[in-house]
Short mmCIF file of C-alpha atoms and ligand atoms in Angstrom, two decimals:
data_model
loop_
_atom_site.label_atom_id
_atom_site.label_comp_id
_atom_site.label_asym_id
_atom_site.label_seq_id
_atom_site.Cartn_x
_atom_site.Cartn_y
_atom_site.Cartn_z
CA MET A 1 -4.79 -2.27 -25.70
CA ILE A 2 -6.06 -1.27 -22.78
CA ASN A 3 -10.34 -2.75 -22.91
CA SER A 4 -12.30 -4.79 -20.59
CA ASP A 5 -12.72 -8.95 -21.58
CA SER A 6 -14.18 -11.69 -20.41
CA LYS A 7 -10.80 -13.11 -18.47
CA ILE A 8 -11.21 -9.70 -16.25
CA LYS A 9 -15.06 -10.09 -15.67
CA GLN A 10 -13.87 -13.91 -14.54
CA MET A 11 -11.64 -12.20 -12.27
CA ASN A 12 -14.00 -9.56 -10.82
CA PHE A 13 -15.62 -12.70 -10.51
CA LEU A 14 -13.06 -13.92 -8.11
CA LYS A 15 -12.49 -11.04 -6.25
CA LYS A 16 -15.93 -10.19 -5.18
CA ARG A 17 -16.06 -14.11 -3.95
CA GLU A 18 -12.99 -13.96 -2.31
CA LYS A 19 -13.58 -10.87 -0.18
CA LEU A 20 -16.84 -12.31 1.17
CA LYS A 21 -15.25 -15.07 3.12
CA MET A 22 -12.33 -12.80 3.92
CA ASP A 23 -11.86 -10.93 7.40
CA ARG A 24 -9.54 -8.68 5.42
CA PRO A 25 -9.86 -6.42 2.47
CA TYR A 26 -8.76 -7.31 -1.07
CA ILE A 27 -5.06 -6.16 -1.42
CA PHE A 28 -3.59 -5.78 -4.91
CA CYS A 29 -0.03 -4.89 -5.44
CA HIS A 30 -0.03 -1.86 -7.81
CA MET A 31 3.30 -0.66 -8.95
CA ALA A 32 5.25 0.60 -11.48
CA THR A 33 8.58 -0.82 -13.10
CA ALA A 34 11.23 -0.04 -14.91
CA LEU A 35 12.10 -3.27 -17.35
CA ASP A 36 14.72 -4.72 -15.00
CA GLY A 37 11.76 -4.55 -12.47
CA LYS A 38 13.33 -1.77 -10.36
CA ILE A 39 10.95 0.81 -8.35
CA SER A 40 13.28 4.00 -8.54
CA GLY A 41 15.83 5.51 -10.08
CA PRO A 42 17.27 7.56 -13.12
CA TYR A 43 14.91 5.01 -15.51
CA HIS A 44 11.83 6.80 -14.44
CA GLY A 45 10.27 9.42 -17.62
CA ALA A 46 12.47 8.34 -19.51
CA ALA A 47 10.47 6.62 -21.94
CA GLY A 48 8.02 9.06 -21.53
CA PRO A 49 4.86 9.42 -19.27
CA GLU A 50 2.68 6.47 -20.96
CA ALA A 51 3.78 4.35 -17.93
CA GLY A 52 2.39 6.95 -14.81
CA GLN A 53 -0.51 7.73 -16.53
CA LEU A 54 -1.60 4.12 -16.34
CA PHE A 55 -0.25 3.02 -13.64
CA TYR A 56 -2.54 6.32 -12.02
CA HIS A 57 -5.31 5.53 -14.42
CA LEU A 58 -5.84 2.07 -13.06
CA ALA A 59 -6.02 2.64 -9.33
CA PHE A 60 -6.69 6.48 -8.80
CA GLU A 61 -8.87 7.71 -11.19
CA LYS A 62 -12.71 6.89 -11.00
CA ASP A 63 -13.09 4.64 -14.44
CA GLY A 64 -9.93 2.93 -13.51
CA PHE A 65 -9.39 -0.84 -13.20
CA TYR A 66 -9.39 -0.86 -9.80
CA GLN A 67 -11.99 0.44 -7.44
CA ASN A 68 -10.25 0.62 -3.45
CA GLN A 69 -10.77 2.83 -0.60
CA GLY A 70 -7.04 2.96 -0.21
CA TRP A 71 -3.26 2.25 0.10
CA LEU A 72 -0.77 1.46 2.14
CA SER A 73 2.84 2.41 2.02
CA GLY A 74 6.21 1.50 3.63
CA ARG A 75 7.89 4.14 6.42
CA THR A 76 10.40 4.62 3.92
CA THR A 77 8.59 5.39 0.69
CA THR A 78 6.27 7.78 2.65
CA ASP A 79 9.36 9.82 3.84
CA ASP A 80 10.56 9.52 0.50
CA ASN A 81 7.80 10.88 -0.90
CA PHE A 82 5.55 12.83 1.40
CA THR A 83 7.49 13.60 4.79
CA PHE A 84 11.13 13.88 4.03
CA TYR A 85 12.75 12.38 6.92
CA LYS A 86 12.21 15.43 8.67
CA LYS A 87 11.53 14.68 12.66
CA PRO A 88 8.15 14.82 13.63
CA ILE A 89 8.18 17.81 16.68
CA LEU A 90 6.40 15.69 19.75
CA ASP A 91 5.49 16.91 22.98
CA GLU A 92 7.48 14.62 25.58
CA SER A 93 5.13 15.79 28.50
CA ALA A 94 1.86 15.42 26.70
CA PRO A 95 -1.12 14.02 28.52
CA LYS A 96 -1.64 9.80 28.29
CA VAL A 97 -3.72 9.43 25.46
CA PRO A 98 -6.12 6.54 25.32
CA ALA A 99 -4.78 2.96 24.80
CA GLY A 100 -6.13 1.33 21.79
CA ASP A 101 -6.57 2.69 18.39
CA PHE A 102 -7.36 6.40 17.46
CA VAL A 103 -10.78 6.05 15.20
CA ILE A 104 -12.84 9.34 13.77
CA PRO A 105 -14.77 10.09 10.47
CA THR A 106 -13.01 11.60 7.39
CA GLU A 107 -14.67 13.43 4.73
CA PHE A 108 -12.05 11.68 2.25
CA SER A 109 -13.32 9.03 0.18
CA LYS A 110 -9.40 7.21 0.15
CA TYR A 111 -6.54 6.72 2.57
CA TYR A 112 -3.39 6.98 2.93
CA ILE A 113 -2.60 3.68 5.16
CA SER A 114 0.89 4.36 6.85
CA ILE A 115 2.78 1.58 8.07
CA ASP A 116 4.72 3.49 10.72
CA PRO A 117 5.58 0.77 13.28
CA HIS A 118 8.42 3.22 15.60
CA GLY A 119 5.84 6.09 14.95
CA ARG A 120 8.92 8.26 13.22
CA LEU A 121 7.06 10.08 10.50
CA ALA A 122 6.77 13.76 10.74
CA TRP A 123 2.52 14.76 9.09
CA GLN A 124 2.41 18.14 8.49
CA SER A 125 -1.22 17.59 7.87
CA ASN A 126 -3.75 14.76 8.11
CA GLU A 127 -4.64 15.08 4.67
CA LEU A 128 -2.53 14.01 1.63
CA ILE A 129 -2.44 14.69 -1.95
CA TYR A 130 -1.27 13.06 -4.71
CA GLN A 131 -2.12 14.09 -8.38
CA ASP A 132 -5.13 14.49 -7.96
CA THR A 133 -6.15 12.33 -5.13
CA HIS A 134 -6.99 13.34 -2.28
CA ALA A 135 -6.88 11.09 0.86
CA GLN A 136 -7.18 10.47 4.43
CA VAL A 137 -3.70 9.84 6.30
CA LEU A 138 -4.36 6.90 8.69
CA GLU A 139 -1.29 5.58 10.98
CA VAL A 140 -0.53 1.82 11.66
CA LEU A 141 1.53 1.88 14.60
CA THR A 142 3.28 -0.80 17.53
CA ASP A 143 3.33 -0.69 20.87
CA GLN A 144 7.01 0.44 20.35
CA ALA A 145 5.37 4.71 19.18
CA SER A 146 5.26 6.73 22.42
CA ASN A 147 2.49 8.24 23.92
CA ALA A 148 3.36 11.79 22.44
CA TYR A 149 3.71 10.46 18.68
CA LYS A 150 0.43 9.02 19.57
CA ALA A 151 -0.68 12.70 20.89
CA PHE A 152 0.70 14.43 18.11
CA LEU A 153 -0.91 12.50 15.59
CA ARG A 154 -4.11 13.20 17.71
CA LYS A 155 -3.61 17.20 17.86
CA LYS A 156 -2.97 16.32 13.36
CA GLN A 157 -6.98 14.70 13.73
CA ILE A 158 -4.52 11.66 11.86
CA PRO A 159 -6.54 7.95 12.95
CA TYR A 160 -3.97 5.54 13.64
CA ILE A 161 -4.01 1.52 14.61
CA ILE A 162 -2.36 -0.22 16.47
CA ALA A 163 -1.24 -3.62 15.36
CA GLY A 164 1.46 -5.13 18.06
CA ASP A 165 3.82 -5.19 20.26
CA GLN A 166 7.22 -5.34 18.96
CA LYS A 167 7.04 -6.19 15.74
CA LEU A 168 3.74 -5.36 13.47
CA ASP A 169 1.24 -8.11 13.08
CA ALA A 170 0.08 -7.06 9.74
CA LYS A 171 -2.64 -9.99 9.59
CA LEU A 172 -4.61 -7.82 12.40
CA ALA A 173 -4.16 -4.81 10.88
CA LEU A 174 -5.81 -5.53 7.78
CA LYS A 175 -8.45 -7.41 10.19
CA LYS A 176 -8.66 -3.81 11.72
CA LEU A 177 -8.82 -1.58 8.32
CA LYS A 178 -12.04 -3.58 7.59
CA ASN A 179 -13.54 -3.83 10.32
CA LEU A 180 -13.18 -0.26 12.34
CA PHE A 181 -12.49 1.79 8.99
CA HIS A 182 -15.04 -0.23 6.16
CA LEU A 183 -11.69 -0.90 3.59
CA GLU A 184 -13.01 -3.50 1.03
CA THR A 185 -10.33 -3.38 -1.72
CA VAL A 186 -6.82 -1.58 -0.80
CA MET A 187 -3.37 -1.21 -2.76
CA LEU A 188 0.02 -2.59 -1.72
CA GLY A 189 1.46 0.45 -2.85
CA GLY A 190 5.46 -0.37 -1.82
CA GLY A 191 8.27 0.41 -1.40
CA ALA A 192 9.71 -3.32 -1.65
CA VAL A 193 10.04 -4.32 1.93
CA LEU A 194 6.82 -4.20 2.50
CA ASN A 195 5.78 -5.81 -0.47
CA TRP A 196 7.67 -8.39 -0.09
CA SER A 197 6.54 -8.85 3.83
CA PHE A 198 2.99 -8.51 3.14
CA ILE A 199 3.17 -10.95 0.20
CA GLN A 200 5.66 -13.61 2.01
CA GLN A 201 2.56 -13.47 5.04
CA GLY A 202 -0.04 -14.48 2.67
CA LEU A 203 -2.08 -11.27 2.57
CA CYS A 204 -1.73 -10.04 -0.98
CA ASP A 205 -4.04 -11.33 -3.03
CA GLU A 206 -2.67 -10.41 -6.56
CA VAL A 207 0.17 -8.46 -8.51
CA SER A 208 -0.63 -5.95 -10.73
CA LEU A 209 3.11 -4.39 -12.87
CA VAL A 210 2.71 -1.92 -15.13
CA VAL A 211 6.13 -2.24 -16.94
CA THR A 212 7.68 1.16 -19.12
CA PRO A 213 9.93 0.21 -21.08
CA ALA A 214 13.20 1.40 -19.70
CA ALA A 215 16.13 0.66 -17.00
CA ASP A 216 19.39 2.53 -16.15
CA GLY A 217 21.40 -1.23 -15.03
CA THR A 218 22.07 1.16 -11.67
CA PRO A 219 23.20 -1.43 -8.73
CA THR A 220 21.63 -0.20 -5.66
CA THR A 221 18.20 0.58 -6.34
CA PRO A 222 15.09 -1.57 -5.09
CA ALA A 223 13.69 -3.58 -7.38
CA LEU A 224 10.13 -4.47 -6.12
CA PHE A 225 10.43 -7.11 -4.04
CA GLU A 226 13.01 -7.15 -0.64
CA ALA A 227 13.42 -9.19 1.85
CA ARG A 228 14.76 -7.94 5.20
CA GLU A 229 16.41 -9.77 7.97
CA GLY A 230 12.81 -10.17 10.63
CA LEU A 231 10.10 -9.21 8.54
CA SER A 232 10.31 -11.85 5.55
CA ASP A 233 13.06 -14.19 4.01
CA THR A 234 13.71 -15.61 1.03
CA THR A 235 11.04 -18.45 0.15
CA PRO A 236 10.54 -18.32 -3.65
CA VAL A 237 6.05 -17.67 -3.85
CA THR A 238 5.08 -18.58 -7.07
CA PHE A 239 2.36 -16.70 -9.11
CA THR A 240 -0.51 -17.37 -11.36
CA LEU A 241 -0.73 -15.15 -14.90
CA LYS A 242 -3.90 -13.20 -15.52
CA GLY A 243 -3.74 -10.91 -17.78
CA VAL A 244 -1.81 -9.00 -20.22
CA GLN A 245 -2.84 -6.02 -21.85
CA THR A 246 -0.59 -3.21 -23.78
CA LYS A 247 -0.58 0.25 -24.50
CA SER A 248 1.71 1.60 -27.09
CA ASN A 249 5.09 0.46 -25.19
CA VAL A 250 3.53 0.02 -21.99
CA VAL A 251 2.97 -3.12 -20.27
CA TRP A 252 0.10 -4.33 -17.97
CA LEU A 253 0.39 -7.35 -16.85
CA ARG A 254 -1.55 -9.53 -13.95
CA TYR A 255 -0.85 -12.28 -11.39
CA LEU A 256 -2.94 -13.93 -8.73
CA VAL A 257 -0.36 -14.78 -5.82
CA ASN A 258 -0.20 -18.37 -4.68
CA HIS A 259 -0.48 -18.71 -1.43
CA LYS A 260 -2.19 -21.02 1.37
CA GLN A 261 -6.40 -19.51 1.40
CA ASP A 262 -6.47 -19.04 5.31
CA ASN A 263 -5.38 -15.58 5.61
N1 NAP B 301 7.37 2.30 -8.88
C1 NAP B 301 6.75 2.08 -7.74
O1 NAP B 301 5.57 1.77 -8.06
C2 NAP B 301 7.04 2.78 -6.22
C3 NAP B 301 6.02 2.45 -5.70
C4 NAP B 301 6.04 2.92 -3.93
C5 NAP B 301 7.52 2.79 -3.62
N2 NAP B 301 8.60 2.96 -4.71
C6 NAP B 301 10.19 3.26 -3.73
O2 NAP B 301 10.59 2.66 -3.80
C7 NAP B 301 11.52 2.76 -2.75
C8 NAP B 301 11.09 2.21 -1.11
O3 NAP B 301 11.13 1.01 -0.53
P1 NAP B 301 11.94 0.17 0.33
O4 NAP B 301 11.76 -0.98 0.19
O5 NAP B 301 13.26 0.68 0.17
O6 NAP B 301 10.81 0.42 1.85
P2 NAP B 301 9.20 0.70 2.31
O7 NAP B 301 8.91 -0.84 2.09
O8 NAP B 301 8.64 1.59 1.52
O9 NAP B 301 9.63 0.85 3.67
C9 NAP B 301 10.23 0.04 4.74
C10 NAP B 301 9.75 0.52 5.91
O10 NAP B 301 8.42 -0.17 6.33
C11 NAP B 301 7.70 -0.58 7.80
N3 NAP B 301 7.78 -1.90 7.18
C12 NAP B 301 7.75 -2.40 5.68
N4 NAP B 301 7.22 -3.61 6.02
C13 NAP B 301 7.69 -3.69 7.32
C14 NAP B 301 6.96 -5.11 8.25
N5 NAP B 301 6.49 -6.19 6.98
N6 NAP B 301 6.53 -4.81 9.39
C15 NAP B 301 7.14 -4.12 9.38
N7 NAP B 301 7.61 -2.62 9.40
C16 NAP B 301 7.82 -2.76 8.15
C17 NAP B 301 9.27 -0.41 8.27
O11 NAP B 301 9.62 0.94 8.62
P3 NAP B 301 10.53 0.74 9.97
O12 NAP B 301 12.19 1.33 9.19
O13 NAP B 301 9.97 2.55 10.69
O14 NAP B 301 10.62 0.33 11.10
C18 NAP B 301 10.46 -0.78 7.10
O15 NAP B 301 11.91 -0.44 7.36
C19 NAP B 301 11.26 4.02 -2.48
O16 NAP B 301 12.75 4.63 -3.38
C20 NAP B 301 10.12 4.71 -3.16
O17 NAP B 301 10.33 5.72 -4.02
C21 NAP B 301 8.11 2.95 -5.46
#
């Protein structure tokens, strides 16, 4: 049964307290998984719609448990679901864009924060539609992104921030999300590589898993967390269980991430 209880109230209190002292948004990793921890594959939908509905309710509906102003996605997740590995049409002779971040007002109440260090994604629009959520696309680039790609984003009215030179500086990216876009709570929404790189850097406070009672045994699909050379390694991280609730055959698990408090 999904309900509010004293543990939830206690956690909200802790979240509020942590937000006050952090120079970044509160980050919760919210994912839907198979029983074996996989995050994609034929198991999807096999056990019915309940897990997907609960996943969406918790972080996207007005009365959901999490009240976040945006969600972060890795470049592969965006290409798989929204931009479909198309190549952006770039004007290589575009005039040089002003240096630094491109911050513009938005009409949307949520941001889709796209981790795209090299500037690869072929956005068609500055608006992303996920079920009934309409979100402003916001790109997180590094200095590896070209002038032509930044000009492409400006033309589409897609704001961007630069975080890092050769590699993504995730800590700086989150600081900018808080200070330039006033985001207080942000969902870390996968995939596996992005999740683990943030967790290992101490940039994720909480993990929320909606576990569907299905699996398919596919050996090649990603699980919840995946280390990638150059971005993360296999140093263990531990978690503290904060809540277990059920709805029908679906389990919702919440853990706090045990990490140093200086991030
Ligand atoms: N079940 C769920 O709730 C759920 C949610 C989201 C996604 N998914 C699934 O997860 C799968 C994709 O996951 P994935 O692990 O393969 O990919 P991913 O994490 O979505 O994206 C990985 C890419 O994002 C960029 N990136 C991520 N972390 C970075 C970091 N710390 N520094 C720099 N760049 C970083 C890199 O882009 P470049 O290669 O451009 O450098 C990297 O190759 C898809 O099948 C998707 O459908 C499932």
